[in-house]
Tab-separated table of C-alpha atoms in Angstrom:
chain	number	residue	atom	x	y	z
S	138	UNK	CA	-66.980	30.561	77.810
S	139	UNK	CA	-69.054	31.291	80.952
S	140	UNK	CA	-72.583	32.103	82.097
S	141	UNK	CA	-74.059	33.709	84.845
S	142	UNK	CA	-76.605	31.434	87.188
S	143	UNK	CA	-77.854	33.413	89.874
S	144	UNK	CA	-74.552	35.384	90.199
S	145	UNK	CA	-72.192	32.628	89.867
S	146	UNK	CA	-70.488	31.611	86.996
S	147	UNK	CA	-70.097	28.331	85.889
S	148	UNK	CA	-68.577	26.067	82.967
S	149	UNK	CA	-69.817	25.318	79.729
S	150	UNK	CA	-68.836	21.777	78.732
S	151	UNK	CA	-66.736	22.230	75.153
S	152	UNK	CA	-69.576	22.012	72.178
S	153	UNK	CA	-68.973	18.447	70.358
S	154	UNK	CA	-68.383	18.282	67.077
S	155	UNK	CA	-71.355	16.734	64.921
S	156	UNK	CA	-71.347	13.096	64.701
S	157	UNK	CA	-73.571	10.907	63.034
S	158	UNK	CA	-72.770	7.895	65.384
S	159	UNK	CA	-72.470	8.544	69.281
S	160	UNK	CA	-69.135	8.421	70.630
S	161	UNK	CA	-70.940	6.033	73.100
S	162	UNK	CA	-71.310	3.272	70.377
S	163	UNK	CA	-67.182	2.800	69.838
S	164	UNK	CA	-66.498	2.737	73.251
S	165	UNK	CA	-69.231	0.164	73.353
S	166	UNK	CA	-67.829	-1.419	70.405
S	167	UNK	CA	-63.838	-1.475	72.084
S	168	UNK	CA	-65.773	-2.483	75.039
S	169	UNK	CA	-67.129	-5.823	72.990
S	170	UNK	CA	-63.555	-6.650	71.449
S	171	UNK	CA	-62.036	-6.649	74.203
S	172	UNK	CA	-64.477	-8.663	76.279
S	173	UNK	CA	-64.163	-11.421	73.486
S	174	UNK	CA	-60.375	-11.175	73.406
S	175	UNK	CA	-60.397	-11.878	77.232
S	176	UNK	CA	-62.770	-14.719	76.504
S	177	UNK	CA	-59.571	-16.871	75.031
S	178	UNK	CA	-57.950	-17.281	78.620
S	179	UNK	CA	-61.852	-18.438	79.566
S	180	UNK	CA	-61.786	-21.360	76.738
S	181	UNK	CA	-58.502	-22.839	77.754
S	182	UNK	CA	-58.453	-24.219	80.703
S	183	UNK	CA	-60.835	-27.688	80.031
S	184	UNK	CA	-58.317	-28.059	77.240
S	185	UNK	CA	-55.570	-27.735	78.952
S	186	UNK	CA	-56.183	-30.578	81.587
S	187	UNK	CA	-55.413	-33.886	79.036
S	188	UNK	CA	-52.171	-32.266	77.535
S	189	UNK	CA	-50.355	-31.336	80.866
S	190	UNK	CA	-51.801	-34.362	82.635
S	191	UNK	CA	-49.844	-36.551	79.844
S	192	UNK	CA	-46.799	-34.493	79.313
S	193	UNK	CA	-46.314	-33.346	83.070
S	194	UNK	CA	-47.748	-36.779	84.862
S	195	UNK	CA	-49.672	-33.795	87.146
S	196	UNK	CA	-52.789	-35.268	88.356
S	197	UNK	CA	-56.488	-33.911	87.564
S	198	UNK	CA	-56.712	-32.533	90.976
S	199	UNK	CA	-53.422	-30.755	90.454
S	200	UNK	CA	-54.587	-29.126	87.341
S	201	UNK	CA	-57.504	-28.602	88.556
S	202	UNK	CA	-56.531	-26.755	91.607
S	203	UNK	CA	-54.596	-24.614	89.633
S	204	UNK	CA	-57.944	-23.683	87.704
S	205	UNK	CA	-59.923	-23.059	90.889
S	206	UNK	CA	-57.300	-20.564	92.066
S	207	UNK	CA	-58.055	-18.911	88.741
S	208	UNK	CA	-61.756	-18.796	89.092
S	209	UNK	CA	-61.526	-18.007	92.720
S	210	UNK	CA	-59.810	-14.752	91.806
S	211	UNK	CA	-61.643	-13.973	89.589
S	212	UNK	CA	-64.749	-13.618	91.492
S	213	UNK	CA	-63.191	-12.394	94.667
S	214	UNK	CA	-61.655	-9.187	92.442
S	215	UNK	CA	-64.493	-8.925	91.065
S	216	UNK	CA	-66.303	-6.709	93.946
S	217	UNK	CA	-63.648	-4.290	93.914
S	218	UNK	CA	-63.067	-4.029	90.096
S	219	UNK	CA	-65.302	-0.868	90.029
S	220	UNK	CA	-63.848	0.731	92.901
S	221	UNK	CA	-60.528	0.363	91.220
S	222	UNK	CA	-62.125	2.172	88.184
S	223	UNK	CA	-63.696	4.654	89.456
S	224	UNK	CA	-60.150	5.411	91.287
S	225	UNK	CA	-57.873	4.629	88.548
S	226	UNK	CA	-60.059	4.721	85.226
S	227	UNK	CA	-61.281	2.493	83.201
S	228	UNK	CA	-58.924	2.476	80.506
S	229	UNK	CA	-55.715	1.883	83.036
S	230	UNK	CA	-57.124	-0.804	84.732
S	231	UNK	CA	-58.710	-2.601	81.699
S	232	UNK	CA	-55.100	-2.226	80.082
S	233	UNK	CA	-53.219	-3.157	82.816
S	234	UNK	CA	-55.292	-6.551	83.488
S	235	UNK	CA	-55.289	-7.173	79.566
S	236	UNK	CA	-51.451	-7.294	79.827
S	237	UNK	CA	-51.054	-8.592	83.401
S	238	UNK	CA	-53.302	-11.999	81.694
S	239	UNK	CA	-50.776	-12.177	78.958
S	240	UNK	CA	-47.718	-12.527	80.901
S	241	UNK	CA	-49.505	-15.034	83.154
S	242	UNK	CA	-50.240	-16.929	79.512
S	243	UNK	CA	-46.514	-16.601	78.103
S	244	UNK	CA	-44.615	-17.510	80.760
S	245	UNK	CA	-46.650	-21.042	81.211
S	246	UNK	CA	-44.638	-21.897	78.131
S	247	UNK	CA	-41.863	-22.055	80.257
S	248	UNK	CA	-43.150	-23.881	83.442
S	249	UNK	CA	-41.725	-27.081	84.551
S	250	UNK	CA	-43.334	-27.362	87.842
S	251	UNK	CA	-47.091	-27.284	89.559
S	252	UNK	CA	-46.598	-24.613	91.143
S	253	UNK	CA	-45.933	-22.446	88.272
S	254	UNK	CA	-49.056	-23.314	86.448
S	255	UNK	CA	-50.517	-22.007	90.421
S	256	UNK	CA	-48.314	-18.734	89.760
S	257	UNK	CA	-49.231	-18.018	85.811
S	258	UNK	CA	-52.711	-19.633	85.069
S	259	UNK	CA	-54.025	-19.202	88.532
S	260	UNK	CA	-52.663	-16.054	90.376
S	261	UNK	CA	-51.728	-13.880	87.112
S	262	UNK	CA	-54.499	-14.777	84.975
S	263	UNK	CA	-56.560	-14.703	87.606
S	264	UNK	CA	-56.302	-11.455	88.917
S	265	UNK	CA	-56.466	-9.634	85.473
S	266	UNK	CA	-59.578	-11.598	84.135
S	267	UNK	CA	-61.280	-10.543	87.607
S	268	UNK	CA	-60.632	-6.679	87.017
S	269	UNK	CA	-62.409	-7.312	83.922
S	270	UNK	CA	-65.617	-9.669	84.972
S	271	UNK	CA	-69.001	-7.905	85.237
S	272	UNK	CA	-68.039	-4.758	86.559
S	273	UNK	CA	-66.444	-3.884	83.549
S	274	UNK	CA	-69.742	-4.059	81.302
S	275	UNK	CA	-71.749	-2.563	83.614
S	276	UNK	CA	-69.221	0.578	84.648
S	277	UNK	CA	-69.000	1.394	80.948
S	278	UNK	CA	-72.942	1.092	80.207
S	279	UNK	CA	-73.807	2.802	83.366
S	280	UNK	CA	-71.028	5.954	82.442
S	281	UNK	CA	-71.924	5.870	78.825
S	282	UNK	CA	-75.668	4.876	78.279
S	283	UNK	CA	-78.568	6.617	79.517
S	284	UNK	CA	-81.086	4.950	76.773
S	285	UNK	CA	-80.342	1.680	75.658
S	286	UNK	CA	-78.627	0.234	78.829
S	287	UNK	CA	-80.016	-3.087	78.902
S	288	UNK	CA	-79.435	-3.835	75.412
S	289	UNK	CA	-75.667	-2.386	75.751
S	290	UNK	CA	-75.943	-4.490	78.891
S	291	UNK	CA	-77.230	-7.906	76.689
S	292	UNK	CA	-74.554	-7.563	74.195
S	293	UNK	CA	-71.487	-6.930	76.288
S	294	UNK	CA	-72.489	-9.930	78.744
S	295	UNK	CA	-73.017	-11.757	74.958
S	296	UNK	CA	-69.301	-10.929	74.043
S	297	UNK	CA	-68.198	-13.328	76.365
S	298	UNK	CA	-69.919	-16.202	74.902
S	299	UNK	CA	-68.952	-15.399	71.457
S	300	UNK	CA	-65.581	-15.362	72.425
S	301	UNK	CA	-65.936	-18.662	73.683
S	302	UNK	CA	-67.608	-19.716	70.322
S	303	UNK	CA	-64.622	-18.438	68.316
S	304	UNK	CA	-61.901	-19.377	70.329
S	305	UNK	CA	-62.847	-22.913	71.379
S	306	UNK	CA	-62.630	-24.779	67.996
S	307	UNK	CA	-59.270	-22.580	67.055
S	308	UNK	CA	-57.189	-23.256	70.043
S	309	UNK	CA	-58.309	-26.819	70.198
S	310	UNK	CA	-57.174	-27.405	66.730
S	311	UNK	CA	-54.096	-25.600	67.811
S	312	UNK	CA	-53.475	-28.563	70.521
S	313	UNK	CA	-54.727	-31.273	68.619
S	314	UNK	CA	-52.882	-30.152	65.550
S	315	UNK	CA	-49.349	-28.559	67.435
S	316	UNK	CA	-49.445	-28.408	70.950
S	317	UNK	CA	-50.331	-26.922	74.181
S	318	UNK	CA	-47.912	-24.104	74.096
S	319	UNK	CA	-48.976	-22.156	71.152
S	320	UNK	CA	-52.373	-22.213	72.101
S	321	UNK	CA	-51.103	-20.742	75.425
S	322	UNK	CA	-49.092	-17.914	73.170
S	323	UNK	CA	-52.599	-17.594	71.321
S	324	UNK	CA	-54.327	-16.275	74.660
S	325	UNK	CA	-51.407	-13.994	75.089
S	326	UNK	CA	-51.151	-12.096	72.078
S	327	UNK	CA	-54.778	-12.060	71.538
S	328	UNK	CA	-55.033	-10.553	75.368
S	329	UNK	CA	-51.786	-8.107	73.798
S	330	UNK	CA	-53.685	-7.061	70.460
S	331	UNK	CA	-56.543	-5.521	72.539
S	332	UNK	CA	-54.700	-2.769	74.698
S	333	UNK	CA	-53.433	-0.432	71.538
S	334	UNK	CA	-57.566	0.032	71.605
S	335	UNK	CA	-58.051	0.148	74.632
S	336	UNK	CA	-55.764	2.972	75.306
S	337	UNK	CA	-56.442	4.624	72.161
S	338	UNK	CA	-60.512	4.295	72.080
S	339	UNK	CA	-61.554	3.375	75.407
S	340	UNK	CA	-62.243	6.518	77.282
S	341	UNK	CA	-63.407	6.857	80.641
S	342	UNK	CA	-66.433	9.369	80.848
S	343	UNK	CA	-68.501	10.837	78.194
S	344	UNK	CA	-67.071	14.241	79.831
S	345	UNK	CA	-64.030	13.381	78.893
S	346	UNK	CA	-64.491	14.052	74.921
S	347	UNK	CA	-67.139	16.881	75.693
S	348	UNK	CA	-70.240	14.377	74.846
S	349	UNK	CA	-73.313	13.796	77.055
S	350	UNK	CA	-74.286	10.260	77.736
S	351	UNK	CA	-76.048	8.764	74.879
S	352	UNK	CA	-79.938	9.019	75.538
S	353	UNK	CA	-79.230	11.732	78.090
S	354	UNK	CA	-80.804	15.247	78.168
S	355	UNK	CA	-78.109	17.316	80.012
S	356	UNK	CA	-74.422	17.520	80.214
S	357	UNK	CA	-73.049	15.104	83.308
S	358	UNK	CA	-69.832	16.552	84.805
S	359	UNK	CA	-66.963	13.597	85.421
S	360	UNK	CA	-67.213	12.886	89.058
S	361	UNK	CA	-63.534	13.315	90.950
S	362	UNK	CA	-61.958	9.637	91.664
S	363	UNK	CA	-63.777	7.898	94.600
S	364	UNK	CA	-61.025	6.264	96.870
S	365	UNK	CA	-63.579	5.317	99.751
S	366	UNK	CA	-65.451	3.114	97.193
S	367	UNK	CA	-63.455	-0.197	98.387
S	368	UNK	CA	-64.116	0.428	102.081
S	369	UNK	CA	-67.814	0.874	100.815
S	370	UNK	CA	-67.919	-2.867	99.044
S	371	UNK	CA	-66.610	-4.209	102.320
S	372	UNK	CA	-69.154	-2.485	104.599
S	373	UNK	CA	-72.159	-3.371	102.307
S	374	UNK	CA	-71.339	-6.854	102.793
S	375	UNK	CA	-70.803	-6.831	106.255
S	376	UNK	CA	-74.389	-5.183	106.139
S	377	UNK	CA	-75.733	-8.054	103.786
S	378	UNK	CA	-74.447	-11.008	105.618
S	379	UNK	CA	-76.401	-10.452	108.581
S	380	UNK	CA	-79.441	-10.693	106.179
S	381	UNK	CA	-80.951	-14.533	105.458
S	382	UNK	CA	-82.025	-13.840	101.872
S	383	UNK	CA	-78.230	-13.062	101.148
S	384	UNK	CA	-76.657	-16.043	101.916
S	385	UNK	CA	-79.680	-17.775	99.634
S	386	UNK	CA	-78.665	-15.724	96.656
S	387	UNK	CA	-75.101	-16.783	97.594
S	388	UNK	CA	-75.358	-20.178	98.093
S	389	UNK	CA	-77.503	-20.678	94.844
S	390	UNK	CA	-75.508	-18.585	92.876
S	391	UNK	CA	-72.377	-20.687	94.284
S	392	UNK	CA	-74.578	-23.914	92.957
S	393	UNK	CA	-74.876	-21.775	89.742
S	394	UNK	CA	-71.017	-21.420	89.127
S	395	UNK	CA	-69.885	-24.901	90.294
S	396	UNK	CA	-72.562	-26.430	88.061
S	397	UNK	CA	-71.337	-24.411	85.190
S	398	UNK	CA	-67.921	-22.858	85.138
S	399	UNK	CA	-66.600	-25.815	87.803
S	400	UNK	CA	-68.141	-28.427	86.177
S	401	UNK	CA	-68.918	-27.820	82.186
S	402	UNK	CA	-66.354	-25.741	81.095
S	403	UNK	CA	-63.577	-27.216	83.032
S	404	UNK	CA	-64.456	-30.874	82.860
S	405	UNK	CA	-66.729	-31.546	80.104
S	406	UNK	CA	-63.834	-31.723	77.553
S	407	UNK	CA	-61.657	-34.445	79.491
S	408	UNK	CA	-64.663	-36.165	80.531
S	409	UNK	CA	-65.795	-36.562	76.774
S	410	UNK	CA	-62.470	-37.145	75.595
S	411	UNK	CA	-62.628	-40.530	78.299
S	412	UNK	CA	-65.422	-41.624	76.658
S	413	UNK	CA	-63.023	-41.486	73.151
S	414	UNK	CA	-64.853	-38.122	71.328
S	415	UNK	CA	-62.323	-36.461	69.807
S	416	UNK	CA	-61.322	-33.059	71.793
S	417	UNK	CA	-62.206	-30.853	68.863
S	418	UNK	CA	-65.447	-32.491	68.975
S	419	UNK	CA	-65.873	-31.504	72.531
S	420	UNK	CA	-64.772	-28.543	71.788
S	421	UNK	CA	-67.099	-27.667	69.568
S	422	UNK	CA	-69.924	-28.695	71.913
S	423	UNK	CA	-68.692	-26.752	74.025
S	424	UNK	CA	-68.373	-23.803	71.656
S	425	UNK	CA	-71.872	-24.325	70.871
S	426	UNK	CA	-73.191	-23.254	74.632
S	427	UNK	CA	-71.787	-20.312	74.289
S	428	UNK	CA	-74.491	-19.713	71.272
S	429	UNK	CA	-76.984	-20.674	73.035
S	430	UNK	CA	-75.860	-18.661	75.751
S	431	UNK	CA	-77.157	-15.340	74.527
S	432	UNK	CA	-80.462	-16.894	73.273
S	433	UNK	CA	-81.110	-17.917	77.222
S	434	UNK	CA	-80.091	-14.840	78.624
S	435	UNK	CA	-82.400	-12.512	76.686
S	436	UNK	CA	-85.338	-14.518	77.102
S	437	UNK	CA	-84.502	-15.007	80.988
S	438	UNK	CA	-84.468	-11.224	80.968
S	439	UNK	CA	-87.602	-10.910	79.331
S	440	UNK	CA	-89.038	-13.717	81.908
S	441	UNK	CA	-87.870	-12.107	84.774
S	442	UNK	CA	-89.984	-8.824	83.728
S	443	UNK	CA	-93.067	-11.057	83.655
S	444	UNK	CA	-92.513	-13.633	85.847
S	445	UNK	CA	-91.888	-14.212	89.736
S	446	UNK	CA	-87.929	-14.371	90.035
S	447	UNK	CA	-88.097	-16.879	92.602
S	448	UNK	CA	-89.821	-19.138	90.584
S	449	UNK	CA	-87.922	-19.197	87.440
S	450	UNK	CA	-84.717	-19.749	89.781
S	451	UNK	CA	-86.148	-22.704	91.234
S	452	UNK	CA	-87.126	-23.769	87.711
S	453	UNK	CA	-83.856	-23.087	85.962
S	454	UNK	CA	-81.853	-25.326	88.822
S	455	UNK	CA	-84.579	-27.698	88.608
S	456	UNK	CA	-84.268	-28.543	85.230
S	457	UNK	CA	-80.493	-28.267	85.034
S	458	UNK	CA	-79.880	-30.776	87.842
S	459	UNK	CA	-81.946	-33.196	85.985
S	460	UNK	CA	-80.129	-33.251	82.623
S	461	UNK	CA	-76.622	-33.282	84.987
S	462	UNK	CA	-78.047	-36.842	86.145
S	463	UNK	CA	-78.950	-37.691	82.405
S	464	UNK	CA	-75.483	-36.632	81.382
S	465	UNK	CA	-73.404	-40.212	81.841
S	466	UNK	CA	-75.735	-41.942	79.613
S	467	UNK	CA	-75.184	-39.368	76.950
S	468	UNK	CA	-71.263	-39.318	76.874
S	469	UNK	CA	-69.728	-41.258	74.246
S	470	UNK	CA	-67.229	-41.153	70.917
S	471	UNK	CA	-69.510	-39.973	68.696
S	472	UNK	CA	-71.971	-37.018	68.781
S	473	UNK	CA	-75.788	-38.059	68.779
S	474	UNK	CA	-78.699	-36.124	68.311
S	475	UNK	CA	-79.759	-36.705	72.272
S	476	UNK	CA	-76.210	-34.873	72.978
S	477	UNK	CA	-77.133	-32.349	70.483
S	478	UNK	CA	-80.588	-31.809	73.145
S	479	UNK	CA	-78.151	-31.715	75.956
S	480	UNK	CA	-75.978	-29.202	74.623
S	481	UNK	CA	-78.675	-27.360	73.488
S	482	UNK	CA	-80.596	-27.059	76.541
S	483	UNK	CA	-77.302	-26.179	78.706
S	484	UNK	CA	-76.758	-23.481	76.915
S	485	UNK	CA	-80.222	-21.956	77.284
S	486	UNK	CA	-79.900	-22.726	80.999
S	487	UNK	CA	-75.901	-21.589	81.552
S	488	UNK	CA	-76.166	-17.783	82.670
S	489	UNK	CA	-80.217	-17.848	82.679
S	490	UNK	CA	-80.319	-17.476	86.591
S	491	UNK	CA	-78.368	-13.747	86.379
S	492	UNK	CA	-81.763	-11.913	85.080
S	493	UNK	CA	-83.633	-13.240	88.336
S	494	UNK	CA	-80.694	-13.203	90.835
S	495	UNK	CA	-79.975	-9.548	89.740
S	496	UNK	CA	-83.805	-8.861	89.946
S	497	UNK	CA	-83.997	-10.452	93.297
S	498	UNK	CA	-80.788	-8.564	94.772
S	499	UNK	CA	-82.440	-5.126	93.631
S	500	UNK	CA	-85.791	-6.196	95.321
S	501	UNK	CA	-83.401	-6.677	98.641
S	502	UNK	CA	-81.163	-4.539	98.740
S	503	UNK	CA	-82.166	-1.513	96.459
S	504	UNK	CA	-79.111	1.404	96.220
S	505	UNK	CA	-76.151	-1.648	97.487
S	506	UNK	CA	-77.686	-4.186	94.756
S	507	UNK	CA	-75.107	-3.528	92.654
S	508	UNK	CA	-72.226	-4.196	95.353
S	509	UNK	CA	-74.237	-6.779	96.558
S	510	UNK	CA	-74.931	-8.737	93.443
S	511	UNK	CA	-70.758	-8.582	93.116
S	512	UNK	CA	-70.080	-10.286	96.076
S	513	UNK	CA	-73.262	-12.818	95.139
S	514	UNK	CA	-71.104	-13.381	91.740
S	515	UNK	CA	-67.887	-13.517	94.190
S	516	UNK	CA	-70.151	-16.844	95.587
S	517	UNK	CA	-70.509	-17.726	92.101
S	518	UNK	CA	-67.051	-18.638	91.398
S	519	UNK	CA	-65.891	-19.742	94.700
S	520	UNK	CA	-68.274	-22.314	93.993
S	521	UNK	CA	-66.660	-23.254	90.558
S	522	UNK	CA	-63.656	-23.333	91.863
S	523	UNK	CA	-64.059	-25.670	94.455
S	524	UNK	CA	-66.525	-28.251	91.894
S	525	UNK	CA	-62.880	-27.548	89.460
S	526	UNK	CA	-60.551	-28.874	92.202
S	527	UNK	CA	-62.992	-31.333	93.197
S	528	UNK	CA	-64.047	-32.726	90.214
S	529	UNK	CA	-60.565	-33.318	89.130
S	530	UNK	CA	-59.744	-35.142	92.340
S	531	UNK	CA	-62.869	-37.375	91.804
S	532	UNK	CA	-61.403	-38.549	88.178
S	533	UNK	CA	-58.308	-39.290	90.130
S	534	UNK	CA	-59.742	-41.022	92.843
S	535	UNK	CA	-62.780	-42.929	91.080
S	536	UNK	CA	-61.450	-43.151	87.166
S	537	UNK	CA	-64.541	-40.966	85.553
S	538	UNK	CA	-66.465	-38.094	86.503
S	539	UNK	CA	-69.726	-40.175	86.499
S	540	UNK	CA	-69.938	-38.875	90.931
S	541	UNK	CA	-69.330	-35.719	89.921
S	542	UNK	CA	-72.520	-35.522	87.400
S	543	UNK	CA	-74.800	-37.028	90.086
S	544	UNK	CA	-73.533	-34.729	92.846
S	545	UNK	CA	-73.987	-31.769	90.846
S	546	UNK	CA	-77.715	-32.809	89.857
S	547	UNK	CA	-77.931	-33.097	93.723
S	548	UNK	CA	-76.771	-29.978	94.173
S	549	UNK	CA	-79.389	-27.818	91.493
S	550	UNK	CA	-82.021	-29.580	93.413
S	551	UNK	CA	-80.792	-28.013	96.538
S	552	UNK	CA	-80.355	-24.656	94.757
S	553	UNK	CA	-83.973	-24.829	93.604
S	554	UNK	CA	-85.349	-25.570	96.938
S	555	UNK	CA	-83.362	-22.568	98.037
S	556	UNK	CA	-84.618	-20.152	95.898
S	557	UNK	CA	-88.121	-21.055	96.719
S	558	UNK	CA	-87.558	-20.227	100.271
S	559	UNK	CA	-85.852	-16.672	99.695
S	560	UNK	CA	-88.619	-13.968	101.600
S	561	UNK	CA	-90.176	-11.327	99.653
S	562	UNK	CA	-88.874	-7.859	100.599
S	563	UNK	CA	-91.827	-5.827	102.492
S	564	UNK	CA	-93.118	-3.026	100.608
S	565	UNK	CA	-91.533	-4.565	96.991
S	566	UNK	CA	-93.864	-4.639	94.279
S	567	UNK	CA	-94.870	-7.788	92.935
S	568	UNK	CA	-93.503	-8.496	89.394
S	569	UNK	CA	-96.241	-7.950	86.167
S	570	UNK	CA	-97.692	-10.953	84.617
């Protein structure tokens, strides 16, 4: 059917058929599943570190180079992720990663050598949980939402920690209770189950089933596939880096990742387990951050509306370097209420600096925030990855991880300082109070 607009005549979009729930919602929904059945390959890798150390004789720093590879990828794909979408689709590359982080997962029940674990858990696993980091999240809520973005944006970044919550205590009773490998066959077929929904339910653009955007007033036409969009990420940050308050996002953010990623999730589990807690104990600990998780992140967002996003950075490092230097003390076999505090606060603290480092990258860098703010979270987990490698070659070289805790307190004090020093943009608008 056409119409006439000033002598032209242009396409109607096909008429939807009545629907009480918005398309928008199940690809939302897919959107969450998926993010949690990535977050099994995010769970493994502190567990992973006792069981190959004992069967393979690899040292910490082995494994734990292997793991930095893993989180290096995954934040240096992470910049391009969206330009691969936007030239591929959503649904192909989400697929595609989903199944490239299986193999990586299967075939480590094979490996015999260190440099497979590199290959599988690091290159492979890598590369497909990077297509899917934040980029994924925000392509879909920015394509599909119109109203309700950052609540769609709250619960997909959410997924991830519940993902950690319910795969933690399962595949760590899988080790304690079997063994390494079928945990590692756990990761793949739960990566494996995803993709039939993926394919069948995960649809690109709202265009593409003849729906607006939810919350929008007017049709919005699929735009063609963007293959400049890559050459774009790389010129924005050629832009940024010749800007200071860039490479103070970055280096705090770096801090950010090695303090959490590097440091928690990849060596709280052995640490604890030197201290004689049982691993599913740990585990659960662990699990139990990832609650916490979303309970920080929506009140960060709802500081950083209010608040001065320089401040609460500062803040936020502040207070998590001091319970890093606390942390020795606390280790032991059994689980005490002052752990319980530990855990607690950690987990209100873990991904509470992304409200105010996203706020601060928009004040900066306004249309490229986005682009920036992926290379800021490529800083991230460069950082983790080295504090992984590291802190695995400090166990070897020093018999705990008691330097690593201090350094890392060290470290969140720098961040802090760093955060205080970042300029205000001339011409932003200071933030409501």
């Amino acid at each position: 059917m056409t119409q006439t607009t000033e002598g032209a005549a242009v396409r109607q979009p096909p008429k939807p058929s009545r629907a009480r729930v918005h398309r928008a919602w199940f690809v939302a929904a897919v959107t969450f599943v998926t993010i949690i059945g990535a977050a099994a390959f995010r769970s493994v890798p502190g567990l992973l570190i006792d069981p190959l150390h004992e069967e393979f004789d690899w040292s910490h720093g082995t494994i734990g180079a292997a793991v930095s590879v893993n989180l290096a990828l995954y934040g240096l794909t992470a910049p391009f992720a969206a330009a691969l979408m936007d030239r591929f689709g959503i649904r192909r590359v989400v697929a595609v990663a989903l199944t490239v982080i299986a193999a990586g997962s299967w075939l480590t029940v094979w490996m015999t050598a260190a440099w497979q674990l590199m290959l599988c858990w690091g290159l492979l696993v890598g590369l497909g949980s990077g297509s899917m980091a934040l980029a994924f999240a925000a392509t879909v809520t920015n394509r599909w939402f119109t109203a309700r973005r950052g609540l769609v944006s709250g619960i997909l970044t959410a997924a991830s920690a519940s993902g950690q919550l319910i795969f933690l205590p399962l595949l760590s009773w899988i080790i304690d209770r079997y063994d390494w490998r079928p945990a590692a066959v756990t990761v793949a077929l739960a990566a494996l189950a995803v993709v039939p929904f993926v394919w069948l339910l995960l649809h690109d653009h709202p265009a593409d089933v003849g729906q607006k955007p939810y919350g929008a007033a007017e049709f919005v036409p699929k735009p063609p596939p963007v293959p400049g969009a890559a050459r774009r990420a790389v010129t924005v940050l050629l832009q940024a880096v010749r800007t200071g308050p860039f490479w103070l996002l970055a280096g705090t953010f770096a801090i950010c990742g090695a303090s959490t990623n590097g440091l928690i999730q990849t060596h709280f589990i052995p640490a604890a387990h030197d201290h004689h807690m049982p691993v599913q104990a740990a585990a659960s600990l662990l699990a139990v951050i990832g609650v916490f998780d979303v309970v920080g992140t929506i009140a960060s967002g709802w500081f950083t509306d209010r608040f001065e996003p320089r401040r609460l950075l500062a803040v936020y490092y502040a207070l998590r370097g001091v319970s890093l230097l606390f942390l020795p003390l606390l280790l032991g076999p059994a689980v005490h209420p002052p752990m319980i505090f530990f855990i607690v606060f950690y987990g209100l603290d873990w991904v509470a600096t992304v409200p105010p480092t996203l706020a601060l990258c928009r004040e900066q860098y306004g249309e490229d925030s986005a682009i920036v703010f992926g290379w800021v979270l490529a800083s991230h987990q460069v950082g983790a990855a080295l504090v992984a490698f590291l802190g695995g070659v400090a166990r070897d070289a020093f018999g705990s991880y008691d330097v690593v805790w201090y350094a890392s307190g060290a470290l969140c004090a720098a961040a802090a300082l760093m955060a205080l020093v970042i300029r205000r943009r001339a011409g932003s608008e200071p933030v409501a109070t």
